[in-house]
């Protein structure tokens, strides 16, 4: 129980450093793109991070697999596409996990961008740092 209390009440400021460049980039991208979050994390954690970074207003919605039994591996992508009535050809998944952020969306016809040092294989785009996202969109 102690671990759960720690995990659910974790203060992002003790683990992550703010970078105002991220805020400016998301503000800029939100003017020309509809931004959504699709994550296996519980929405309470997602909202805590959005609040910490002060970027929640730039996203039109959240699809959280952590709040139900639908995860990235088990149908969260099709659920989001259907809910948004979105054509996969007009969507790009940006993430840092090869299997769930590249392999699965590619099978659905979604373009992908892998962030970080992970193997990129089939990814349409690869950037080392999220701040380079503007270069591919």
PDB file of N, CA and C in Angstrom, residues 1 3 12 14-17 21 24 33 43 52-53 83 88 92 95 104 117:
ATOM      1  N   UNK A   1       0.819  -1.192   0.000  1.00  0.00           N
ATOM      2  CA  UNK A   1       0.000   0.000   0.000  1.00  0.00           C
ATOM      3  C   UNK A   1       0.868   1.263   0.000  1.00  0.00           C
ATOM      4  N   UNK A   3       3.759   1.696  -1.416  1.00  0.00           N
ATOM      5  CA  UNK A   3       4.247   1.952  -2.773  1.00  0.00           C
ATOM      6  C   UNK A   3       3.177   2.634  -3.616  1.00  0.00           C
ATOM      7  N   UNK A  12       6.031  15.269  -9.863  1.00  0.00           N
ATOM      8  CA  UNK A  12       6.873  15.283 -11.061  1.00  0.00           C
ATOM      9  C   UNK A  12       8.097  16.186 -10.919  1.00  0.00           C
ATOM     10  N   UNK A  14      10.145  16.456  -8.706  1.00  0.00           N
ATOM     11  CA  UNK A  14      11.287  15.773  -8.096  1.00  0.00           C
ATOM     12  C   UNK A  14      11.978  14.812  -9.059  1.00  0.00           C
ATOM     13  N   UNK A  15      11.382  14.607 -10.246  1.00  0.00           N
ATOM     14  CA  UNK A  15      11.928  13.618 -11.176  1.00  0.00           C
ATOM     15  C   UNK A  15      12.151  14.150 -12.592  1.00  0.00           C
ATOM     16  N   UNK A  16      11.528  15.270 -12.909  1.00  0.00           N
ATOM     17  CA  UNK A  16      11.582  15.801 -14.273  1.00  0.00           C
ATOM     18  C   UNK A  16      11.886  17.292 -14.209  1.00  0.00           C
ATOM     19  N   UNK A  17      12.698  17.740 -15.126  1.00  0.00           N
ATOM     20  CA  UNK A  17      13.015  19.158 -15.204  1.00  0.00           C
ATOM     21  C   UNK A  17      12.180  19.807 -16.306  1.00  0.00           C
ATOM     22  N   UNK A  21      11.028  25.308 -23.730  1.00  0.00           N
ATOM     23  CA  UNK A  21      11.003  25.068 -25.179  1.00  0.00           C
ATOM     24  C   UNK A  21       9.913  24.064 -25.550  1.00  0.00           C
ATOM     25  N   UNK A  24       6.597  26.002 -25.648  1.00  0.00           N
ATOM     26  CA  UNK A  24       6.505  26.813 -26.867  1.00  0.00           C
ATOM     27  C   UNK A  24       6.251  25.940 -28.094  1.00  0.00           C
ATOM     28  N   UNK A  33      -2.104  21.681 -35.759  1.00  0.00           N
ATOM     29  CA  UNK A  33      -2.379  20.243 -35.643  1.00  0.00           C
ATOM     30  C   UNK A  33      -3.317  19.990 -34.463  1.00  0.00           C
ATOM     31  N   UNK A  43      -4.823   8.095 -16.424  1.00  0.00           N
ATOM     32  CA  UNK A  43      -5.057   9.514 -16.719  1.00  0.00           C
ATOM     33  C   UNK A  43      -4.654  10.418 -15.554  1.00  0.00           C
ATOM     34  N   UNK A  52       1.895  19.903 -14.464  1.00  0.00           N
ATOM     35  CA  UNK A  52       3.272  20.270 -14.119  1.00  0.00           C
ATOM     36  C   UNK A  52       3.926  21.064 -15.249  1.00  0.00           C
ATOM     37  N   UNK A  53       3.764  20.579 -16.492  1.00  0.00           N
ATOM     38  CA  UNK A  53       4.376  21.253 -17.639  1.00  0.00           C
ATOM     39  C   UNK A  53       3.548  22.435 -18.153  1.00  0.00           C
ATOM     40  N   UNK A  83     -13.210   6.781 -32.292  1.00  0.00           N
ATOM     41  CA  UNK A  83     -13.776   7.884 -31.513  1.00  0.00           C
ATOM     42  C   UNK A  83     -13.596   9.219 -32.238  1.00  0.00           C
ATOM     43  N   UNK A  88      -6.364   6.864 -40.527  1.00  0.00           N
ATOM     44  CA  UNK A  88      -4.989   6.597 -40.078  1.00  0.00           C
ATOM     45  C   UNK A  88      -3.935   7.301 -40.924  1.00  0.00           C
ATOM     46  N   UNK A  92      -0.191  10.679 -36.916  1.00  0.00           N
ATOM     47  CA  UNK A  92       1.177  10.256 -36.644  1.00  0.00           C
ATOM     48  C   UNK A  92       1.289   9.969 -35.148  1.00  0.00           C
ATOM     49  N   UNK A  95       6.260   8.503 -30.113  1.00  0.00           N
ATOM     50  CA  UNK A  95       6.486   7.806 -28.857  1.00  0.00           C
ATOM     51  C   UNK A  95       7.903   7.296 -28.733  1.00  0.00           C
ATOM     52  N   UNK A 104       2.808  -1.550 -33.681  1.00  0.00           N
ATOM     53  CA  UNK A 104       1.341  -1.665 -33.660  1.00  0.00           C
ATOM     54  C   UNK A 104       0.674  -0.586 -34.510  1.00  0.00           C
ATOM     55  N   UNK A 117      16.749   7.003 -28.177  1.00  0.00           N
ATOM     56  CA  UNK A 117      17.819   6.145 -28.670  1.00  0.00           C
ATOM     57  C   UNK A 117      17.374   4.730 -29.017  1.00  0.00           C
TER      58      UNK A 117
END
